[in-house]
């Protein structure tokens, strides 16, 4: 029973979508290069790209860091790596906070 309680608490913490260390307003300003593929409101019009609106901020940060470091490959990874290569950790946190703050 204790394990189940701990598991449920962990799931609750890690599933909070809008809690990010970044600044959503700053992320919005930095999102211009994301718009072509991910849409103006984080919702795509081309199905080969993922929607970002409402996505978990922690997930977005980890994904962007993985693209930047080369930890993700295949698909559009090289395209994403080119876009994120010049982003700082603060930029990535801001973008993650912005997209997490949008309504899915």
CSV table of N, CA, C and O in Angstrom, one decimal:
chain,number,residue,atom,x,y,z
A,1,UNK,N,0.8,-1.2,0.0
A,1,UNK,CA,0.0,0.0,0.0
A,1,UNK,C,0.9,1.3,0.0
A,1,UNK,O,0.6,2.2,-0.7
A,2,UNK,N,1.9,1.2,0.8
A,2,UNK,CA,2.8,2.4,0.9
A,2,UNK,C,3.5,2.6,-0.5
A,2,UNK,O,3.6,3.8,-0.9
A,3,UNK,N,3.9,1.6,-1.2
A,3,UNK,CA,4.4,1.7,-2.5
A,3,UNK,C,3.5,2.4,-3.5
A,3,UNK,O,3.9,3.2,-4.3
A,4,UNK,N,2.2,2.0,-3.4
A,4,UNK,CA,1.2,2.6,-4.3
A,4,UNK,C,1.1,4.1,-4.0
A,4,UNK,O,1.0,4.9,-4.9
A,5,UNK,N,1.1,4.4,-2.8
A,5,UNK,CA,0.9,5.9,-2.4
A,5,UNK,C,2.1,6.7,-2.9
A,5,UNK,O,2.0,7.8,-3.4
A,6,UNK,N,3.3,6.1,-2.8
A,6,UNK,CA,4.5,6.8,-3.3
A,6,UNK,C,4.5,6.9,-4.8
A,6,UNK,O,4.8,7.9,-5.3
A,7,UNK,N,4.1,5.8,-5.4
A,7,UNK,CA,4.0,5.8,-6.9
A,7,UNK,C,3.0,6.9,-7.4
A,7,UNK,O,3.2,7.6,-8.3
A,8,UNK,N,1.8,6.9,-6.7
A,8,UNK,CA,0.8,7.9,-7.1
A,8,UNK,C,1.3,9.4,-6.9
A,8,UNK,O,1.1,10.2,-7.7
A,9,UNK,N,2.0,9.6,-5.8
A,9,UNK,CA,2.6,10.9,-5.5
A,9,UNK,C,3.6,11.3,-6.6
A,9,UNK,O,3.6,12.4,-7.1
A,10,UNK,N,4.4,10.3,-7.0
A,10,UNK,CA,5.4,10.6,-8.0
A,10,UNK,C,4.8,10.9,-9.3
A,10,UNK,O,5.2,11.8,-10.0
A,11,UNK,N,3.8,10.1,-9.7
A,11,UNK,CA,3.1,10.4,-10.9
A,11,UNK,C,2.4,11.8,-10.9
A,11,UNK,O,2.4,12.5,-11.9
A,12,UNK,N,1.9,12.2,-9.8
A,12,UNK,CA,1.2,13.5,-9.7
A,12,UNK,C,2.3,14.6,-9.9
A,12,UNK,O,2.0,15.6,-10.6
A,13,UNK,N,3.4,14.5,-9.3
A,13,UNK,CA,4.4,15.5,-9.4
A,13,UNK,C,5.0,15.6,-10.8
A,13,UNK,O,5.1,16.7,-11.4
A,14,UNK,N,5.2,14.4,-11.5
A,14,UNK,CA,5.8,14.4,-12.8
A,14,UNK,C,4.9,14.7,-13.9
A,14,UNK,O,5.3,14.8,-15.0
A,15,UNK,N,3.6,14.7,-13.6
A,15,UNK,CA,2.6,15.0,-14.7
A,15,UNK,C,2.1,16.4,-14.7
A,15,UNK,O,1.2,16.7,-15.4
A,16,UNK,N,2.6,17.3,-13.8
A,16,UNK,CA,2.2,18.7,-13.8
A,16,UNK,C,2.7,19.4,-15.0
A,16,UNK,O,3.9,19.5,-15.2
A,17,UNK,N,1.8,19.8,-15.9
A,17,UNK,CA,2.3,20.3,-17.2
A,17,UNK,C,2.9,21.7,-17.2
A,17,UNK,O,3.8,21.9,-18.0
A,18,UNK,N,2.5,22.6,-16.4
A,18,UNK,CA,2.9,23.9,-16.5
A,18,UNK,C,4.0,24.3,-15.6
A,18,UNK,O,4.4,25.5,-15.5
A,19,UNK,N,4.5,23.4,-14.7
A,19,UNK,CA,5.5,23.8,-13.8
A,19,UNK,C,6.9,23.7,-14.5
A,19,UNK,O,7.4,22.6,-14.8
A,20,UNK,N,7.5,24.8,-14.8
A,20,UNK,CA,8.7,24.9,-15.4
A,20,UNK,C,9.6,25.9,-14.8
A,20,UNK,O,9.1,26.9,-14.3
A,21,UNK,N,10.9,25.7,-14.8
A,21,UNK,CA,11.8,26.7,-14.3
A,21,UNK,C,11.9,27.9,-15.1
A,21,UNK,O,12.4,29.0,-14.7
A,22,UNK,N,11.5,27.8,-16.4
A,22,UNK,CA,11.6,28.9,-17.3
A,22,UNK,C,10.5,30.0,-17.2
A,22,UNK,O,9.6,29.9,-16.4
A,23,UNK,N,10.7,31.0,-18.0
A,23,UNK,CA,9.8,32.2,-18.0
A,23,UNK,C,8.9,32.0,-19.3
A,23,UNK,O,9.5,32.2,-20.4
A,24,UNK,N,7.6,31.8,-19.2
A,24,UNK,CA,6.8,31.6,-20.3
A,24,UNK,C,6.7,32.8,-21.3
A,24,UNK,O,6.7,32.6,-22.5
A,25,UNK,N,6.7,34.0,-20.7
A,25,UNK,CA,6.7,35.2,-21.5
A,25,UNK,C,7.9,35.3,-22.4
A,25,UNK,O,7.9,35.7,-23.5
A,26,UNK,N,9.1,35.0,-21.8
A,26,UNK,CA,10.3,35.1,-22.5
A,26,UNK,C,10.3,34.0,-23.5
A,26,UNK,O,10.9,34.2,-24.7
A,27,UNK,N,9.8,32.8,-23.2
A,27,UNK,CA,9.7,31.7,-24.2
A,27,UNK,C,8.9,32.1,-25.4
A,27,UNK,O,9.2,31.7,-26.5
A,28,UNK,N,7.8,32.8,-25.2
A,28,UNK,CA,7.0,33.2,-26.3
A,28,UNK,C,7.8,34.1,-27.3
A,28,UNK,O,7.7,33.9,-28.5
A,29,UNK,N,8.6,35.0,-26.7
A,29,UNK,CA,9.4,35.9,-27.5
A,29,UNK,C,10.5,35.1,-28.3
A,29,UNK,O,10.9,35.5,-29.4
A,30,UNK,N,10.9,33.9,-27.7
A,30,UNK,CA,12.0,33.1,-28.3
A,30,UNK,C,11.4,32.1,-29.3
A,30,UNK,O,12.2,31.4,-29.9
A,31,UNK,N,10.1,32.0,-29.4
A,31,UNK,CA,9.5,30.9,-30.2
A,31,UNK,C,9.4,31.1,-31.7
A,31,UNK,O,8.8,30.3,-32.4
A,32,UNK,N,9.8,32.2,-32.2
A,32,UNK,CA,9.6,32.6,-33.6
A,32,UNK,C,10.1,31.5,-34.6
A,32,UNK,O,9.5,31.2,-35.5
A,33,UNK,N,11.3,30.9,-34.3
A,33,UNK,CA,11.8,29.9,-35.2
A,33,UNK,C,11.0,28.5,-35.1
A,33,UNK,O,11.2,27.7,-35.9
A,34,UNK,N,10.2,28.4,-34.1
A,34,UNK,CA,9.4,27.2,-33.9
A,34,UNK,C,8.1,27.2,-34.7
A,34,UNK,O,7.5,26.1,-34.9
A,35,UNK,N,7.7,28.4,-35.0
A,35,UNK,CA,6.3,28.6,-35.6
A,35,UNK,C,6.1,27.8,-36.9
A,35,UNK,O,5.0,27.3,-37.1
A,36,UNK,N,7.1,27.8,-37.7
A,36,UNK,CA,6.9,27.2,-39.1
A,36,UNK,C,6.5,25.8,-39.0
A,36,UNK,O,5.7,25.4,-39.8
A,37,UNK,N,7.1,25.0,-38.1
A,37,UNK,CA,6.7,23.6,-38.0
A,37,UNK,C,5.7,23.3,-36.9
A,37,UNK,O,4.9,22.4,-37.1
A,38,UNK,N,5.7,24.0,-35.8
A,38,UNK,CA,4.9,23.7,-34.6
A,38,UNK,C,3.7,24.6,-34.5
A,38,UNK,O,2.9,24.5,-33.5
A,39,UNK,N,3.5,25.5,-35.4
A,39,UNK,CA,2.3,26.4,-35.4
A,39,UNK,C,2.4,27.6,-34.4
A,39,UNK,O,3.2,27.5,-33.4
A,40,UNK,N,1.6,28.6,-34.7
A,40,UNK,CA,1.6,29.8,-33.9
A,40,UNK,C,1.2,29.6,-32.4
A,40,UNK,O,1.6,30.3,-31.5
A,41,UNK,N,0.3,28.6,-32.3
A,41,UNK,CA,-0.2,28.3,-30.9
A,41,UNK,C,0.3,27.0,-30.4
A,41,UNK,O,-0.4,26.4,-29.5
A,42,UNK,N,1.3,26.5,-31.0
A,42,UNK,CA,1.9,25.2,-30.6
A,42,UNK,C,1.1,24.0,-31.1
A,42,UNK,O,1.3,22.9,-30.7
A,43,UNK,N,0.2,24.3,-32.1
A,43,UNK,CA,-0.6,23.2,-32.7
A,43,UNK,C,-0.3,23.2,-34.2
A,43,UNK,O,-0.4,24.2,-34.8
A,44,UNK,N,0.0,22.1,-34.7
A,44,UNK,CA,0.5,21.9,-36.0
A,44,UNK,C,-0.6,21.8,-37.1
A,44,UNK,O,-1.7,21.4,-36.8
A,45,UNK,N,-0.2,22.2,-38.3
A,45,UNK,CA,-1.1,22.0,-39.4
A,45,UNK,C,-0.6,20.9,-40.3
A,45,UNK,O,-1.3,20.4,-41.1
A,46,UNK,N,0.7,20.5,-40.1
A,46,UNK,CA,1.3,19.4,-40.8
A,46,UNK,C,1.5,18.3,-39.8
A,46,UNK,O,2.3,18.4,-38.9
A,47,UNK,N,0.8,17.1,-40.1
A,47,UNK,CA,0.8,16.0,-39.1
A,47,UNK,C,2.2,15.4,-38.8
A,47,UNK,O,2.3,14.7,-37.8
A,48,UNK,N,3.2,15.6,-39.6
A,48,UNK,CA,4.5,15.0,-39.3
A,48,UNK,C,5.2,15.7,-38.1
A,48,UNK,O,6.2,15.1,-37.6
A,49,UNK,N,4.8,16.8,-37.7
A,49,UNK,CA,5.4,17.5,-36.6
A,49,UNK,C,4.5,17.4,-35.3
A,49,UNK,O,3.3,17.4,-35.4
A,50,UNK,N,5.1,17.4,-34.1
A,50,UNK,CA,4.3,17.2,-32.9
A,50,UNK,C,3.7,18.5,-32.4
A,50,UNK,O,4.3,19.6,-32.6
A,51,UNK,N,2.5,18.4,-31.9
A,51,UNK,CA,1.9,19.6,-31.2
A,51,UNK,C,2.8,19.8,-29.9
A,51,UNK,O,3.1,18.8,-29.2
A,52,UNK,N,3.0,21.0,-29.6
A,52,UNK,CA,3.7,21.4,-28.3
A,52,UNK,C,2.9,22.0,-27.3
A,52,UNK,O,3.2,22.0,-26.1
A,53,UNK,N,1.7,22.5,-27.7
A,53,UNK,CA,0.8,23.2,-26.7
A,53,UNK,C,0.4,22.2,-25.6
A,53,UNK,O,-0.1,21.2,-25.9
A,54,UNK,N,0.6,22.6,-24.4
A,54,UNK,CA,0.2,21.8,-23.2
A,54,UNK,C,1.1,20.7,-22.9
A,54,UNK,O,0.8,19.9,-21.9
A,55,UNK,N,2.1,20.5,-23.6
A,55,UNK,CA,3.1,19.4,-23.4
A,55,UNK,C,3.7,19.6,-22.0
A,55,UNK,O,3.9,20.8,-21.6
A,56,UNK,N,4.1,18.6,-21.4
A,56,UNK,CA,4.8,18.7,-20.1
A,56,UNK,C,6.1,19.4,-20.2
A,56,UNK,O,7.0,19.1,-21.1
A,57,UNK,N,6.4,20.4,-19.4
A,57,UNK,CA,7.6,21.3,-19.5
A,57,UNK,C,8.8,20.5,-19.3
A,57,UNK,O,9.8,20.7,-20.1
A,58,UNK,N,8.8,19.6,-18.4
A,58,UNK,CA,10.0,18.8,-18.1
A,58,UNK,C,10.4,17.9,-19.3
A,58,UNK,O,11.5,17.8,-19.7
A,59,UNK,N,9.4,17.3,-19.9
A,59,UNK,CA,9.6,16.5,-21.1
A,59,UNK,C,10.2,17.4,-22.2
A,59,UNK,O,11.1,17.0,-22.9
A,60,UNK,N,9.6,18.6,-22.4
A,60,UNK,CA,10.1,19.5,-23.5
A,60,UNK,C,11.6,19.8,-23.2
A,60,UNK,O,12.4,19.8,-24.2
A,61,UNK,N,11.9,20.2,-22.0
A,61,UNK,CA,13.3,20.5,-21.7
A,61,UNK,C,14.2,19.4,-22.0
A,61,UNK,O,15.3,19.5,-22.6
A,62,UNK,N,13.8,18.2,-21.5
A,62,UNK,CA,14.7,17.0,-21.8
A,62,UNK,C,14.8,16.7,-23.3
A,62,UNK,O,15.9,16.4,-23.8
A,63,UNK,N,13.7,16.8,-24.0
A,63,UNK,CA,13.8,16.6,-25.5
A,63,UNK,C,14.7,17.6,-26.2
A,63,UNK,O,15.5,17.2,-27.0
A,64,UNK,N,14.5,18.9,-25.8
A,64,UNK,CA,15.4,19.9,-26.5
A,64,UNK,C,16.8,19.7,-26.1
A,64,UNK,O,17.7,19.8,-27.0
A,65,UNK,N,17.1,19.3,-24.9
A,65,UNK,CA,18.5,19.1,-24.5
A,65,UNK,C,19.1,17.9,-25.2
A,65,UNK,O,20.2,17.9,-25.6
A,66,UNK,N,18.2,16.9,-25.4
A,66,UNK,CA,18.7,15.7,-26.1
A,66,UNK,C,18.9,16.0,-27.6
A,66,UNK,O,19.9,15.5,-28.2
A,67,UNK,N,18.1,16.8,-28.2
A,67,UNK,CA,18.4,17.2,-29.6
A,67,UNK,C,19.7,18.0,-29.6
A,67,UNK,O,20.5,17.8,-30.5
A,68,UNK,N,19.9,18.9,-28.7
A,68,UNK,CA,21.1,19.7,-28.7
A,68,UNK,C,22.4,18.9,-28.5
A,68,UNK,O,23.4,19.1,-29.2
A,69,UNK,N,22.3,17.9,-27.7
A,69,UNK,CA,23.5,17.1,-27.4
A,69,UNK,C,23.7,16.0,-28.4
A,69,UNK,O,24.8,15.3,-28.3
A,70,UNK,N,22.8,15.7,-29.3
A,70,UNK,CA,22.9,14.6,-30.2
A,70,UNK,C,22.3,13.3,-29.6
A,70,UNK,O,22.5,12.3,-30.3
A,71,UNK,N,21.7,13.4,-28.5
A,71,UNK,CA,21.1,12.2,-27.9
A,71,UNK,C,19.9,11.6,-28.6
A,71,UNK,O,19.5,10.5,-28.3
A,72,UNK,N,19.3,12.4,-29.4
A,72,UNK,CA,18.2,11.9,-30.3
A,72,UNK,C,18.6,11.9,-31.7
A,72,UNK,O,19.3,12.8,-32.2
A,73,UNK,N,18.2,10.8,-32.4
A,73,UNK,CA,18.6,10.7,-33.8
A,73,UNK,C,17.4,10.1,-34.6
A,73,UNK,O,16.4,9.7,-34.0
A,74,UNK,N,17.5,10.2,-35.9
A,74,UNK,CA,16.4,9.7,-36.7
A,74,UNK,C,15.4,10.8,-36.9
A,74,UNK,O,15.4,11.8,-36.2
A,75,UNK,N,14.5,10.6,-37.9
A,75,UNK,CA,13.4,11.5,-38.1
A,75,UNK,C,13.9,12.9,-38.4
A,75,UNK,O,14.8,13.1,-39.2
A,76,UNK,N,13.4,13.8,-37.7
A,76,UNK,CA,13.7,15.3,-37.8
A,76,UNK,C,14.8,15.7,-36.8
A,76,UNK,O,15.0,16.9,-36.6
A,77,UNK,N,15.5,14.8,-36.2
A,77,UNK,CA,16.5,15.1,-35.2
A,77,UNK,C,17.6,16.1,-35.7
A,77,UNK,O,17.9,17.0,-34.9
A,78,UNK,N,18.1,15.9,-36.9
A,78,UNK,CA,19.1,16.8,-37.3
A,78,UNK,C,18.6,18.2,-37.6
A,78,UNK,O,19.3,19.2,-37.4
A,79,UNK,N,17.4,18.3,-38.1
A,79,UNK,CA,16.7,19.6,-38.2
A,79,UNK,C,16.6,20.3,-36.9
A,79,UNK,O,16.9,21.4,-36.7
A,80,UNK,N,16.1,19.5,-35.9
A,80,UNK,CA,15.9,20.1,-34.6
A,80,UNK,C,17.2,20.5,-34.0
A,80,UNK,O,17.4,21.5,-33.3
A,81,UNK,N,18.2,19.6,-34.2
A,81,UNK,CA,19.6,19.9,-33.6
A,81,UNK,C,20.1,21.3,-34.1
A,81,UNK,O,20.6,22.1,-33.4
A,82,UNK,N,19.8,21.5,-35.4
A,82,UNK,CA,20.3,22.8,-36.0
A,82,UNK,C,19.5,24.0,-35.3
A,82,UNK,O,20.1,25.0,-35.1
A,83,UNK,N,18.2,23.8,-35.0
A,83,UNK,CA,17.4,24.9,-34.4
A,83,UNK,C,17.9,25.1,-33.0
A,83,UNK,O,17.8,26.3,-32.5
A,84,UNK,N,18.2,24.1,-32.2
A,84,UNK,CA,18.5,24.2,-30.8
A,84,UNK,C,19.9,24.4,-30.5
A,84,UNK,O,20.3,24.7,-29.3
A,85,UNK,N,20.8,24.2,-31.4
A,85,UNK,CA,22.2,24.3,-31.2
A,85,UNK,C,22.7,25.6,-30.5
A,85,UNK,O,23.6,25.6,-29.7
A,86,UNK,N,22.1,26.7,-30.8
A,86,UNK,CA,22.5,28.0,-30.3
A,86,UNK,C,21.7,28.4,-29.0
A,86,UNK,O,21.9,29.5,-28.5
A,87,UNK,N,20.8,27.5,-28.5
A,87,UNK,CA,20.0,27.9,-27.4
A,87,UNK,C,20.7,27.6,-26.1
A,87,UNK,O,21.4,26.6,-25.9
A,88,UNK,N,20.6,28.5,-25.1
A,88,UNK,CA,21.2,28.3,-23.8
A,88,UNK,C,20.2,27.4,-23.0
A,88,UNK,O,19.0,27.2,-23.4
A,89,UNK,N,20.6,27.0,-21.8
A,89,UNK,CA,19.7,26.2,-20.9
A,89,UNK,C,18.5,27.1,-20.5
A,89,UNK,O,17.4,26.6,-20.4
A,90,UNK,N,18.8,28.4,-20.3
A,90,UNK,CA,17.7,29.3,-20.0
A,90,UNK,C,16.7,29.4,-21.1
A,90,UNK,O,15.5,29.4,-20.9
A,91,UNK,N,17.2,29.5,-22.4
A,91,UNK,CA,16.3,29.6,-23.5
A,91,UNK,C,15.4,28.4,-23.6
A,91,UNK,O,14.2,28.4,-23.9
A,92,UNK,N,16.0,27.2,-23.4
A,92,UNK,CA,15.3,25.9,-23.5
A,92,UNK,C,14.2,25.9,-22.4
A,92,UNK,O,13.1,25.5,-22.6
A,93,UNK,N,14.6,26.3,-21.2
A,93,UNK,CA,13.6,26.3,-20.1
A,93,UNK,C,12.4,27.3,-20.4
A,93,UNK,O,11.3,27.0,-20.1
A,94,UNK,N,12.8,28.4,-21.0
A,94,UNK,CA,11.8,29.4,-21.3
A,94,UNK,C,10.8,28.9,-22.4
A,94,UNK,O,9.6,29.0,-22.2
A,95,UNK,N,11.3,28.3,-23.4
A,95,UNK,CA,10.5,27.7,-24.4
A,95,UNK,C,9.6,26.6,-23.9
A,95,UNK,O,8.4,26.5,-24.2
A,96,UNK,N,10.2,25.7,-23.0
A,96,UNK,CA,9.4,24.7,-22.4
A,96,UNK,C,8.3,25.2,-21.6
A,96,UNK,O,7.1,24.8,-21.6
A,97,UNK,N,8.5,26.3,-20.8
A,97,UNK,CA,7.5,26.9,-20.0
A,97,UNK,C,6.4,27.5,-20.8
A,97,UNK,O,5.2,27.4,-20.5
A,98,UNK,N,6.8,28.1,-21.9
A,98,UNK,CA,5.8,28.8,-22.8
A,98,UNK,C,4.9,27.7,-23.4
A,98,UNK,O,3.7,27.8,-23.3
A,99,UNK,N,5.5,26.7,-24.0
A,99,UNK,CA,4.6,25.7,-24.7
A,99,UNK,C,3.8,24.9,-23.6
A,99,UNK,O,2.6,24.6,-23.9
A,100,UNK,N,4.3,24.7,-22.5
A,100,UNK,CA,3.5,24.0,-21.4
A,100,UNK,C,2.4,24.9,-20.9
A,100,UNK,O,1.3,24.3,-20.5
A,101,UNK,N,2.5,26.2,-21.1
A,101,UNK,CA,1.4,27.1,-20.6
A,101,UNK,C,0.3,27.2,-21.6
A,101,UNK,O,-0.8,27.7,-21.2
A,102,UNK,N,0.5,26.7,-22.8
A,102,UNK,CA,-0.6,26.8,-23.8
A,102,UNK,C,-1.6,25.8,-23.6
A,102,UNK,O,-1.3,24.6,-23.2
A,103,UNK,N,-2.9,26.1,-24.0
A,103,UNK,CA,-3.9,25.1,-24.0
A,103,UNK,C,-3.8,24.1,-25.1
A,103,UNK,O,-3.6,24.4,-26.3
A,104,UNK,N,-3.8,22.8,-24.8
A,104,UNK,CA,-3.6,21.7,-25.8
A,104,UNK,C,-4.7,21.7,-26.8
A,104,UNK,O,-5.8,22.2,-26.6
